[in-house]
JSON list of C-alpha atoms in Angstrom, two decimals:
[
{"chain": "A", "resi": 1, "resn": "UNK", "atom": "CA", "xyz": [159.52, 92.17, 121.89]},
{"chain": "A", "resi": 2, "resn": "UNK", "atom": "CA", "xyz": [157.79, 89.60, 124.04]},
{"chain": "A", "resi": 3, "resn": "UNK", "atom": "CA", "xyz": [154.23, 88.60, 123.20]},
{"chain": "A", "resi": 4, "resn": "UNK", "atom": "CA", "xyz": [151.43, 86.83, 125.01]},
{"chain": "A", "resi": 5, "resn": "UNK", "atom": "CA", "xyz": [148.61, 85.27, 123.01]},
{"chain": "A", "resi": 6, "resn": "UNK", "atom": "CA", "xyz": [145.08, 84.59, 124.23]},
{"chain": "A", "resi": 7, "resn": "UNK", "atom": "CA", "xyz": [142.05, 83.24, 122.34]},
{"chain": "A", "resi": 8, "resn": "UNK", "atom": "CA", "xyz": [139.53, 86.03, 121.71]},
{"chain": "A", "resi": 9, "resn": "UNK", "atom": "CA", "xyz": [136.68, 84.12, 123.30]},
{"chain": "A", "resi": 10, "resn": "UNK", "atom": "CA", "xyz": [135.84, 81.13, 125.47]},
{"chain": "A", "resi": 11, "resn": "UNK", "atom": "CA", "xyz": [132.36, 79.86, 126.28]},
{"chain": "A", "resi": 12, "resn": "UNK", "atom": "CA", "xyz": [131.37, 77.70, 129.22]},
{"chain": "A", "resi": 13, "resn": "UNK", "atom": "CA", "xyz": [128.12, 76.39, 130.63]},
{"chain": "A", "resi": 14, "resn": "UNK", "atom": "CA", "xyz": [127.07, 77.46, 134.12]},
{"chain": "A", "resi": 15, "resn": "UNK", "atom": "CA", "xyz": [128.57, 75.19, 136.74]},
{"chain": "A", "resi": 16, "resn": "UNK", "atom": "CA", "xyz": [131.28, 73.92, 134.41]},
{"chain": "A", "resi": 17, "resn": "UNK", "atom": "CA", "xyz": [135.01, 74.63, 134.38]},
{"chain": "A", "resi": 18, "resn": "UNK", "atom": "CA", "xyz": [136.49, 77.30, 132.14]},
{"chain": "A", "resi": 19, "resn": "UNK", "atom": "CA", "xyz": [140.13, 77.11, 131.08]},
{"chain": "A", "resi": 20, "resn": "UNK", "atom": "CA", "xyz": [141.61, 80.29, 129.64]},
{"chain": "A", "resi": 21, "resn": "UNK", "atom": "CA", "xyz": [145.04, 79.80, 128.05]},
{"chain": "A", "resi": 22, "resn": "UNK", "atom": "CA", "xyz": [147.80, 82.36, 127.64]},
{"chain": "A", "resi": 23, "resn": "UNK", "atom": "CA", "xyz": [150.71, 81.36, 125.45]},
{"chain": "A", "resi": 24, "resn": "UNK", "atom": "CA", "xyz": [154.16, 82.86, 125.14]},
{"chain": "A", "resi": 25, "resn": "UNK", "atom": "CA", "xyz": [157.71, 81.75, 124.48]},
{"chain": "A", "resi": 26, "resn": "UNK", "atom": "CA", "xyz": [158.89, 79.96, 127.64]},
{"chain": "A", "resi": 27, "resn": "UNK", "atom": "CA", "xyz": [156.23, 81.81, 129.63]},
{"chain": "A", "resi": 28, "resn": "UNK", "atom": "CA", "xyz": [156.70, 79.12, 132.28]},
{"chain": "A", "resi": 29, "resn": "UNK", "atom": "CA", "xyz": [159.97, 80.81, 133.22]},
{"chain": "A", "resi": 30, "resn": "UNK", "atom": "CA", "xyz": [158.14, 84.02, 134.07]},
{"chain": "A", "resi": 31, "resn": "UNK", "atom": "CA", "xyz": [155.48, 84.90, 136.61]},
{"chain": "A", "resi": 32, "resn": "UNK", "atom": "CA", "xyz": [152.06, 85.40, 135.08]},
{"chain": "A", "resi": 33, "resn": "UNK", "atom": "CA", "xyz": [149.28, 87.62, 136.41]},
{"chain": "A", "resi": 34, "resn": "UNK", "atom": "CA", "xyz": [145.61, 87.57, 135.50]},
{"chain": "A", "resi": 35, "resn": "UNK", "atom": "CA", "xyz": [143.19, 90.50, 135.45]},
{"chain": "A", "resi": 36, "resn": "UNK", "atom": "CA", "xyz": [139.42, 90.45, 135.11]},
{"chain": "A", "resi": 37, "resn": "UNK", "atom": "CA", "xyz": [137.64, 93.38, 133.49]},
{"chain": "A", "resi": 38, "resn": "UNK", "atom": "CA", "xyz": [133.88, 93.57, 133.56]},
{"chain": "A", "resi": 39, "resn": "UNK", "atom": "CA", "xyz": [132.07, 95.86, 131.10]},
{"chain": "A", "resi": 40, "resn": "UNK", "atom": "CA", "xyz": [132.48, 99.50, 131.99]},
{"chain": "A", "resi": 41, "resn": "UNK", "atom": "CA", "xyz": [134.88, 98.72, 134.84]},
{"chain": "A", "resi": 42, "resn": "UNK", "atom": "CA", "xyz": [138.61, 98.90, 135.41]},
{"chain": "A", "resi": 43, "resn": "UNK", "atom": "CA", "xyz": [140.70, 95.73, 135.48]},
{"chain": "A", "resi": 44, "resn": "UNK", "atom": "CA", "xyz": [141.07, 93.83, 138.74]},
{"chain": "A", "resi": 45, "resn": "UNK", "atom": "CA", "xyz": [143.83, 91.41, 139.75]},
{"chain": "A", "resi": 46, "resn": "UNK", "atom": "CA", "xyz": [142.57, 87.86, 140.23]},
{"chain": "A", "resi": 47, "resn": "UNK", "atom": "CA", "xyz": [145.79, 85.79, 140.11]},
{"chain": "A", "resi": 48, "resn": "UNK", "atom": "CA", "xyz": [149.40, 86.73, 140.83]},
{"chain": "A", "resi": 49, "resn": "UNK", "atom": "CA", "xyz": [152.64, 84.75, 140.78]},
{"chain": "A", "resi": 50, "resn": "UNK", "atom": "CA", "xyz": [151.01, 82.17, 138.48]},
{"chain": "A", "resi": 51, "resn": "UNK", "atom": "CA", "xyz": [148.84, 80.54, 141.12]},
{"chain": "A", "resi": 52, "resn": "UNK", "atom": "CA", "xyz": [148.08, 82.87, 144.04]},
{"chain": "A", "resi": 53, "resn": "UNK", "atom": "CA", "xyz": [144.82, 84.67, 144.74]},
{"chain": "A", "resi": 54, "resn": "UNK", "atom": "CA", "xyz": [144.63, 88.18, 146.22]},
{"chain": "A", "resi": 55, "resn": "UNK", "atom": "CA", "xyz": [142.35, 88.52, 149.19]},
{"chain": "A", "resi": 56, "resn": "UNK", "atom": "CA", "xyz": [138.71, 88.55, 148.19]},
{"chain": "A", "resi": 57, "resn": "UNK", "atom": "CA", "xyz": [139.11, 86.37, 145.10]},
{"chain": "A", "resi": 58, "resn": "UNK", "atom": "CA", "xyz": [137.12, 83.13, 145.39]},
{"chain": "A", "resi": 59, "resn": "UNK", "atom": "CA", "xyz": [138.84, 79.76, 145.50]},
{"chain": "A", "resi": 60, "resn": "UNK", "atom": "CA", "xyz": [137.08, 78.93, 142.22]},
{"chain": "A", "resi": 61, "resn": "UNK", "atom": "CA", "xyz": [139.83, 80.93, 140.53]},
{"chain": "A", "resi": 62, "resn": "UNK", "atom": "CA", "xyz": [143.17, 79.17, 140.08]},
{"chain": "A", "resi": 63, "resn": "UNK", "atom": "CA", "xyz": [146.17, 79.42, 137.82]},
{"chain": "A", "resi": 64, "resn": "UNK", "atom": "CA", "xyz": [148.97, 77.33, 136.41]},
{"chain": "A", "resi": 65, "resn": "UNK", "atom": "CA", "xyz": [152.01, 78.05, 134.31]},
{"chain": "A", "resi": 66, "resn": "UNK", "atom": "CA", "xyz": [154.40, 75.68, 132.57]},
{"chain": "A", "resi": 67, "resn": "UNK", "atom": "CA", "xyz": [156.32, 75.51, 129.34]},
{"chain": "A", "resi": 68, "resn": "UNK", "atom": "CA", "xyz": [154.78, 77.86, 126.82]},
{"chain": "A", "resi": 69, "resn": "UNK", "atom": "CA", "xyz": [151.32, 78.14, 128.35]},
{"chain": "A", "resi": 70, "resn": "UNK", "atom": "CA", "xyz": [149.79, 79.70, 131.43]},
{"chain": "A", "resi": 71, "resn": "UNK", "atom": "CA", "xyz": [146.17, 78.91, 132.24]},
{"chain": "A", "resi": 72, "resn": "UNK", "atom": "CA", "xyz": [143.49, 80.58, 134.30]},
{"chain": "A", "resi": 73, "resn": "UNK", "atom": "CA", "xyz": [140.93, 78.06, 135.51]},
{"chain": "A", "resi": 74, "resn": "UNK", "atom": "CA", "xyz": [137.52, 79.00, 136.82]},
{"chain": "A", "resi": 75, "resn": "UNK", "atom": "CA", "xyz": [135.57, 76.15, 138.35]},
{"chain": "A", "resi": 76, "resn": "UNK", "atom": "CA", "xyz": [131.81, 76.18, 138.89]},
{"chain": "A", "resi": 77, "resn": "UNK", "atom": "CA", "xyz": [131.47, 79.05, 136.43]},
{"chain": "A", "resi": 78, "resn": "UNK", "atom": "CA", "xyz": [128.76, 81.58, 137.15]},
{"chain": "A", "resi": 79, "resn": "UNK", "atom": "CA", "xyz": [127.13, 84.38, 135.20]},
{"chain": "A", "resi": 80, "resn": "UNK", "atom": "CA", "xyz": [129.04, 86.87, 137.35]},
{"chain": "A", "resi": 81, "resn": "UNK", "atom": "CA", "xyz": [132.29, 85.49, 135.91]},
{"chain": "A", "resi": 82, "resn": "UNK", "atom": "CA", "xyz": [131.45, 86.84, 132.47]},
{"chain": "A", "resi": 83, "resn": "UNK", "atom": "CA", "xyz": [134.18, 89.34, 131.70]},
{"chain": "A", "resi": 84, "resn": "UNK", "atom": "CA", "xyz": [137.34, 89.95, 129.71]},
{"chain": "A", "resi": 85, "resn": "UNK", "atom": "CA", "xyz": [140.39, 88.26, 131.18]},
{"chain": "A", "resi": 86, "resn": "UNK", "atom": "CA", "xyz": [143.93, 89.44, 130.50]},
{"chain": "A", "resi": 87, "resn": "UNK", "atom": "CA", "xyz": [147.17, 87.66, 131.25]},
{"chain": "A", "resi": 88, "resn": "UNK", "atom": "CA", "xyz": [150.28, 89.72, 131.96]},
{"chain": "A", "resi": 89, "resn": "UNK", "atom": "CA", "xyz": [153.97, 89.07, 132.41]},
{"chain": "A", "resi": 90, "resn": "UNK", "atom": "CA", "xyz": [157.11, 91.15, 132.77]},
{"chain": "A", "resi": 91, "resn": "UNK", "atom": "CA", "xyz": [159.65, 91.39, 129.97]},
{"chain": "A", "resi": 92, "resn": "UNK", "atom": "CA", "xyz": [162.54, 93.06, 131.76]},
{"chain": "A", "resi": 93, "resn": "UNK", "atom": "CA", "xyz": [161.11, 96.45, 132.80]},
{"chain": "A", "resi": 94, "resn": "UNK", "atom": "CA", "xyz": [158.07, 96.26, 130.52]},
{"chain": "A", "resi": 95, "resn": "UNK", "atom": "CA", "xyz": [154.68, 94.87, 131.44]},
{"chain": "A", "resi": 96, "resn": "UNK", "atom": "CA", "xyz": [153.27, 92.78, 128.60]},
{"chain": "A", "resi": 97, "resn": "UNK", "atom": "CA", "xyz": [149.56, 92.01, 128.36]},
{"chain": "A", "resi": 98, "resn": "UNK", "atom": "CA", "xyz": [147.86, 89.37, 126.29]},
{"chain": "A", "resi": 99, "resn": "UNK", "atom": "CA", "xyz": [145.11, 90.47, 123.94]},
{"chain": "A", "resi": 100, "resn": "UNK", "atom": "CA", "xyz": [142.42, 89.29, 126.32]},
{"chain": "A", "resi": 101, "resn": "UNK", "atom": "CA", "xyz": [139.78, 86.56, 126.31]},
{"chain": "A", "resi": 102, "resn": "UNK", "atom": "CA", "xyz": [136.09, 87.26, 126.56]},
{"chain": "A", "resi": 103, "resn": "UNK", "atom": "CA", "xyz": [134.51, 84.63, 128.80]},
{"chain": "A", "resi": 104, "resn": "UNK", "atom": "CA", "xyz": [130.87, 83.89, 128.11]},
{"chain": "A", "resi": 105, "resn": "UNK", "atom": "CA", "xyz": [128.87, 81.79, 130.56]},
{"chain": "A", "resi": 106, "resn": "UNK", "atom": "CA", "xyz": [125.76, 80.41, 128.89]},
{"chain": "B", "resi": 1, "resn": "UNK", "atom": "CA", "xyz": [138.15, 104.32, 150.60]},
{"chain": "B", "resi": 2, "resn": "UNK", "atom": "CA", "xyz": [141.28, 103.45, 148.66]},
{"chain": "B", "resi": 3, "resn": "UNK", "atom": "CA", "xyz": [141.07, 104.83, 145.15]},
{"chain": "B", "resi": 4, "resn": "UNK", "atom": "CA", "xyz": [142.82, 106.46, 142.22]},
{"chain": "B", "resi": 5, "resn": "UNK", "atom": "CA", "xyz": [141.14, 109.21, 140.24]},
{"chain": "B", "resi": 6, "resn": "UNK", "atom": "CA", "xyz": [142.43, 110.22, 136.83]},
{"chain": "B", "resi": 7, "resn": "UNK", "atom": "CA", "xyz": [141.73, 113.53, 135.15]},
{"chain": "B", "resi": 8, "resn": "UNK", "atom": "CA", "xyz": [142.99, 115.66, 132.29]},
{"chain": "B", "resi": 9, "resn": "UNK", "atom": "CA", "xyz": [141.77, 113.67, 129.33]},
{"chain": "B", "resi": 10, "resn": "UNK", "atom": "CA", "xyz": [139.97, 115.22, 126.40]},
{"chain": "B", "resi": 11, "resn": "UNK", "atom": "CA", "xyz": [140.03, 115.98, 122.71]},
{"chain": "B", "resi": 12, "resn": "UNK", "atom": "CA", "xyz": [143.29, 117.22, 121.25]},
{"chain": "B", "resi": 13, "resn": "UNK", "atom": "CA", "xyz": [144.57, 117.72, 117.71]},
{"chain": "B", "resi": 14, "resn": "UNK", "atom": "CA", "xyz": [147.39, 115.58, 116.31]},
{"chain": "B", "resi": 15, "resn": "UNK", "atom": "CA", "xyz": [150.71, 116.98, 117.43]},
{"chain": "B", "resi": 16, "resn": "UNK", "atom": "CA", "xyz": [149.15, 118.49, 120.52]},
{"chain": "B", "resi": 17, "resn": "UNK", "atom": "CA", "xyz": [149.79, 117.90, 124.22]},
{"chain": "B", "resi": 18, "resn": "UNK", "atom": "CA", "xyz": [147.87, 116.82, 127.29]},
{"chain": "B", "resi": 19, "resn": "UNK", "atom": "CA", "xyz": [148.80, 116.31, 130.92]},
{"chain": "B", "resi": 20, "resn": "UNK", "atom": "CA", "xyz": [147.02, 113.57, 132.79]},
{"chain": "B", "resi": 21, "resn": "UNK", "atom": "CA", "xyz": [146.79, 113.50, 136.57]},
{"chain": "B", "resi": 22, "resn": "UNK", "atom": "CA", "xyz": [146.05, 110.64, 138.91]},
{"chain": "B", "resi": 23, "resn": "UNK", "atom": "CA", "xyz": [145.13, 111.59, 142.46]},
{"chain": "B", "resi": 24, "resn": "UNK", "atom": "CA", "xyz": [145.30, 108.91, 145.12]},
{"chain": "B", "resi": 25, "resn": "UNK", "atom": "CA", "xyz": [143.09, 108.84, 148.20]},
{"chain": "B", "resi": 26, "resn": "UNK", "atom": "CA", "xyz": [142.83, 106.45, 151.11]},
{"chain": "B", "resi": 27, "resn": "UNK", "atom": "CA", "xyz": [146.51, 105.56, 150.86]},
{"chain": "B", "resi": 28, "resn": "UNK", "atom": "CA", "xyz": [149.88, 107.19, 150.22]},
{"chain": "B", "resi": 29, "resn": "UNK", "atom": "CA", "xyz": [151.62, 106.55, 146.91]},
{"chain": "B", "resi": 30, "resn": "UNK", "atom": "CA", "xyz": [154.96, 107.37, 148.54]},
{"chain": "B", "resi": 31, "resn": "UNK", "atom": "CA", "xyz": [156.11, 103.77, 148.87]},
{"chain": "B", "resi": 32, "resn": "UNK", "atom": "CA", "xyz": [154.88, 102.41, 145.58]},
{"chain": "B", "resi": 33, "resn": "UNK", "atom": "CA", "xyz": [155.87, 102.21, 141.97]},
{"chain": "B", "resi": 34, "resn": "UNK", "atom": "CA", "xyz": [153.07, 103.72, 139.92]},
{"chain": "B", "resi": 35, "resn": "UNK", "atom": "CA", "xyz": [152.12, 102.93, 136.34]},
{"chain": "B", "resi": 36, "resn": "UNK", "atom": "CA", "xyz": [150.05, 104.13, 133.40]},
{"chain": "B", "resi": 37, "resn": "UNK", "atom": "CA", "xyz": [148.21, 101.57, 131.27]},
{"chain": "B", "resi": 38, "resn": "UNK", "atom": "CA", "xyz": [146.00, 102.42, 128.31]},
{"chain": "B", "resi": 39, "resn": "UNK", "atom": "CA", "xyz": [143.15, 100.71, 126.51]},
{"chain": "B", "resi": 40, "resn": "UNK", "atom": "CA", "xyz": [141.66, 101.53, 123.16]},
{"chain": "B", "resi": 41, "resn": "UNK", "atom": "CA", "xyz": [137.90, 101.12, 123.71]},
{"chain": "B", "resi": 42, "resn": "UNK", "atom": "CA", "xyz": [136.89, 97.61, 122.82]},
{"chain": "B", "resi": 43, "resn": "UNK", "atom": "CA", "xyz": [140.52, 96.50, 122.67]},
{"chain": "B", "resi": 44, "resn": "UNK", "atom": "CA", "xyz": [143.14, 95.13, 125.04]},
{"chain": "B", "resi": 45, "resn": "UNK", "atom": "CA", "xyz": [145.36, 96.62, 127.71]},
{"chain": "B", "resi": 46, "resn": "UNK", "atom": "CA", "xyz": [148.66, 98.24, 126.81]},
{"chain": "B", "resi": 47, "resn": "UNK", "atom": "CA", "xyz": [151.31, 99.20, 129.35]},
{"chain": "B", "resi": 48, "resn": "UNK", "atom": "CA", "xyz": [152.62, 102.74, 128.91]},
{"chain": "B", "resi": 49, "resn": "UNK", "atom": "CA", "xyz": [155.03, 103.75, 131.64]},
{"chain": "B", "resi": 50, "resn": "UNK", "atom": "CA", "xyz": [156.13, 103.36, 135.25]},
{"chain": "B", "resi": 51, "resn": "UNK", "atom": "CA", "xyz": [157.91, 105.44, 137.88]},
{"chain": "B", "resi": 52, "resn": "UNK", "atom": "CA", "xyz": [159.74, 104.38, 141.01]},
{"chain": "B", "resi": 53, "resn": "UNK", "atom": "CA", "xyz": [158.40, 105.37, 144.40]},
{"chain": "B", "resi": 54, "resn": "UNK", "atom": "CA", "xyz": [160.87, 108.21, 144.83]},
{"chain": "B", "resi": 55, "resn": "UNK", "atom": "CA", "xyz": [160.74, 109.27, 141.18]},
{"chain": "B", "resi": 56, "resn": "UNK", "atom": "CA", "xyz": [164.37, 108.34, 140.57]},
{"chain": "B", "resi": 57, "resn": "UNK", "atom": "CA", "xyz": [163.68, 105.80, 137.82]},
{"chain": "B", "resi": 58, "resn": "UNK", "atom": "CA", "xyz": [161.25, 105.70, 134.92]},
{"chain": "B", "resi": 59, "resn": "UNK", "atom": "CA", "xyz": [160.51, 103.33, 132.06]},
{"chain": "B", "resi": 60, "resn": "UNK", "atom": "CA", "xyz": [158.43, 103.69, 128.92]},
{"chain": "B", "resi": 61, "resn": "UNK", "atom": "CA", "xyz": [156.91, 101.55, 126.23]},
{"chain": "B", "resi": 62, "resn": "UNK", "atom": "CA", "xyz": [158.75, 101.98, 122.94]},
{"chain": "B", "resi": 63, "resn": "UNK", "atom": "CA", "xyz": [155.73, 103.57, 121.26]},
{"chain": "B", "resi": 64, "resn": "UNK", "atom": "CA", "xyz": [155.77, 106.55, 123.67]},
{"chain": "B", "resi": 65, "resn": "UNK", "atom": "CA", "xyz": [159.48, 107.01, 124.26]},
{"chain": "B", "resi": 66, "resn": "UNK", "atom": "CA", "xyz": [160.57, 110.58, 123.65]},
{"chain": "B", "resi": 67, "resn": "UNK", "atom": "CA", "xyz": [156.96, 111.80, 123.57]},
{"chain": "B", "resi": 68, "resn": "UNK", "atom": "CA", "xyz": [155.51, 110.98, 127.00]},
{"chain": "B", "resi": 69, "resn": "UNK", "atom": "CA", "xyz": [156.95, 111.78, 130.41]},
{"chain": "B", "resi": 70, "resn": "UNK", "atom": "CA", "xyz": [155.83, 110.28, 133.72]},
{"chain": "B", "resi": 71, "resn": "UNK", "atom": "CA", "xyz": [156.30, 112.12, 137.00]},
{"chain": "B", "resi": 72, "resn": "UNK", "atom": "CA", "xyz": [154.92, 112.22, 140.50]},
{"chain": "B", "resi": 73, "resn": "UNK", "atom": "CA", "xyz": [154.45, 114.55, 143.44]},
{"chain": "B", "resi": 74, "resn": "UNK", "atom": "CA", "xyz": [154.38, 112.41, 146.56]},
{"chain": "B", "resi": 75, "resn": "UNK", "atom": "CA", "xyz": [153.54, 115.41, 148.72]},
{"chain": "B", "resi": 76, "resn": "UNK", "atom": "CA", "xyz": [150.37, 115.88, 146.66]},
{"chain": "B", "resi": 77, "resn": "UNK", "atom": "CA", "xyz": [149.82, 112.12, 146.41]},
{"chain": "B", "resi": 78, "resn": "UNK", "atom": "CA", "xyz": [149.51, 112.52, 142.66]},
{"chain": "B", "resi": 79, "resn": "UNK", "atom": "CA", "xyz": [150.92, 110.85, 139.55]},
{"chain": "B", "resi": 80, "resn": "UNK", "atom": "CA", "xyz": [151.22, 112.58, 136.19]},
{"chain": "B", "resi": 81, "resn": "UNK", "atom": "CA", "xyz": [151.64, 111.74, 132.52]},
{"chain": "B", "resi": 82, "resn": "UNK", "atom": "CA", "xyz": [152.75, 114.50, 130.18]},
{"chain": "B", "resi": 83, "resn": "UNK", "atom": "CA", "xyz": [151.86, 113.53, 126.63]},
{"chain": "B", "resi": 84, "resn": "UNK", "atom": "CA", "xyz": [153.40, 115.47, 123.74]},
{"chain": "B", "resi": 85, "resn": "UNK", "atom": "CA", "xyz": [153.36, 115.01, 119.97]},
{"chain": "B", "resi": 86, "resn": "UNK", "atom": "CA", "xyz": [150.12, 113.11, 120.25]},
{"chain": "B", "resi": 87, "resn": "UNK", "atom": "CA", "xyz": [149.02, 110.84, 117.42]},
{"chain": "B", "resi": 88, "resn": "UNK", "atom": "CA", "xyz": [145.66, 109.41, 116.45]},
{"chain": "B", "resi": 89, "resn": "UNK", "atom": "CA", "xyz": [146.83, 106.00, 117.64]},
{"chain": "B", "resi": 90, "resn": "UNK", "atom": "CA", "xyz": [147.31, 107.40, 121.17]},
{"chain": "B", "resi": 91, "resn": "UNK", "atom": "CA", "xyz": [143.53, 107.71, 121.46]},
{"chain": "B", "resi": 92, "resn": "UNK", "atom": "CA", "xyz": [142.56, 105.47, 124.37]},
{"chain": "B", "resi": 93, "resn": "UNK", "atom": "CA", "xyz": [141.38, 105.31, 127.94]},
{"chain": "B", "resi": 94, "resn": "UNK", "atom": "CA", "xyz": [144.35, 105.91, 130.20]},
{"chain": "B", "resi": 95, "resn": "UNK", "atom": "CA", "xyz": [144.42, 104.17, 133.58]},
{"chain": "B", "resi": 96, "resn": "UNK", "atom": "CA", "xyz": [146.80, 104.79, 136.42]},
{"chain": "B", "resi": 97, "resn": "UNK", "atom": "CA", "xyz": [147.60, 101.75, 138.53]},
{"chain": "B", "resi": 98, "resn": "UNK", "atom": "CA", "xyz": [149.36, 101.06, 141.80]},
{"chain": "B", "resi": 99, "resn": "UNK", "atom": "CA", "xyz": [151.95, 98.32, 141.80]},
{"chain": "B", "resi": 100, "resn": "UNK", "atom": "CA", "xyz": [151.79, 96.01, 144.79]},
{"chain": "B", "resi": 101, "resn": "UNK", "atom": "CA", "xyz": [155.26, 94.75, 145.62]},
{"chain": "B", "resi": 102, "resn": "UNK", "atom": "CA", "xyz": [153.90, 91.74, 147.49]},
{"chain": "B", "resi": 103, "resn": "UNK", "atom": "CA", "xyz": [151.79, 90.62, 144.57]},
{"chain": "B", "resi": 104, "resn": "UNK", "atom": "CA", "xyz": [154.10, 92.02, 141.89]},
{"chain": "B", "resi": 105, "resn": "UNK", "atom": "CA", "xyz": [150.89, 93.03, 140.21]},
{"chain": "B", "resi": 106, "resn": "UNK", "atom": "CA", "xyz": [148.59, 96.02, 139.82]},
{"chain": "B", "resi": 107, "resn": "UNK", "atom": "CA", "xyz": [146.21, 95.90, 142.76]},
{"chain": "B", "resi": 108, "resn": "UNK", "atom": "CA", "xyz": [144.50, 99.30, 142.48]},
{"chain": "B", "resi": 109, "resn": "UNK", "atom": "CA", "xyz": [143.33, 100.88, 139.24]},
{"chain": "B", "resi": 110, "resn": "UNK", "atom": "CA", "xyz": [141.71, 104.21, 138.55]},
{"chain": "B", "resi": 111, "resn": "UNK", "atom": "CA", "xyz": [138.49, 104.53, 136.57]},
{"chain": "B", "resi": 112, "resn": "UNK", "atom": "CA", "xyz": [140.39, 105.87, 133.57]},
{"chain": "B", "resi": 113, "resn": "UNK", "atom": "CA", "xyz": [140.39, 109.10, 131.60]},
{"chain": "B", "resi": 114, "resn": "UNK", "atom": "CA", "xyz": [139.67, 109.20, 127.88]},
{"chain": "B", "resi": 115, "resn": "UNK", "atom": "CA", "xyz": [142.06, 110.79, 125.43]},
{"chain": "B", "resi": 116, "resn": "UNK", "atom": "CA", "xyz": [140.95, 111.44, 121.86]},
{"chain": "B", "resi": 117, "resn": "UNK", "atom": "CA", "xyz": [143.42, 112.66, 119.26]},
{"chain": "B", "resi": 118, "resn": "UNK", "atom": "CA", "xyz": [141.67, 113.95, 116.17]},
{"chain": "B", "resi": 119, "resn": "UNK", "atom": "CA", "xyz": [141.57, 116.95, 113.87]}
]
C-alpha cells in the first residue's frame, strides 16, 4: 500500500519560513493536499492540487510537489500557525494521509 | 451555517456494533461524495470509507472491509457508518467529511464522534 512520510515535528522562529516535507514514492506524479489541525479542532484544507489555496487561506501558505517529495511552505510564520499538518494523496480509490507534522513557532 | 454533525459514538465491547450518523446542515449532500476519516487521539488521520453522491459506489480501507458499511439518505441529508465486529484498535474519533470535486479535497469536516471499544 502507498505511504506518505512526514517528520514528527518542525520548529520555526516567528517571521521565518517553515518548510514541511511529505515524502512518498513518486509522489510528484500525484496531487497532494495539505490539512491543518489545531488542538481540539477538526482538520481544515489549506492546499489542494499541490499548490492551490482554498478561499480564505492566506498567501503565506504555498505548496510544491516534485519527484519523491511534496512540501508545504509557510512564510512569515506566526504563532497562529502552530498546528499539526497532514499531507494527503490518493492511491487509486483510497485516501492516504501522512503521519502528520507538529509545527512549533517559537 | 454550513456544517456536519456526527453522532452515535460511545463505549462498546469488542465484537459489538455501533452506527454513526453525520447530519449535514447549510448545504445538501446530494451532489457530493462523502467520506469517513478516523483519528486515534494524539495520532494521525486515517481514511476509512467513501460513498458516491447517489450511493451507487462505495470504497473501504482494508482494515474495515467486511466489518463496516457506509450508507447515506440524501432525503434526510445524512451519512451513516455501520460498524460491526468492533476491535480495540477501532477506538478513535470518527469524522465525516465532504469531498469537494473542484478541490479534490475534503473541504468540510464534522467535529467528530468518539468511539471506544473496550471490555
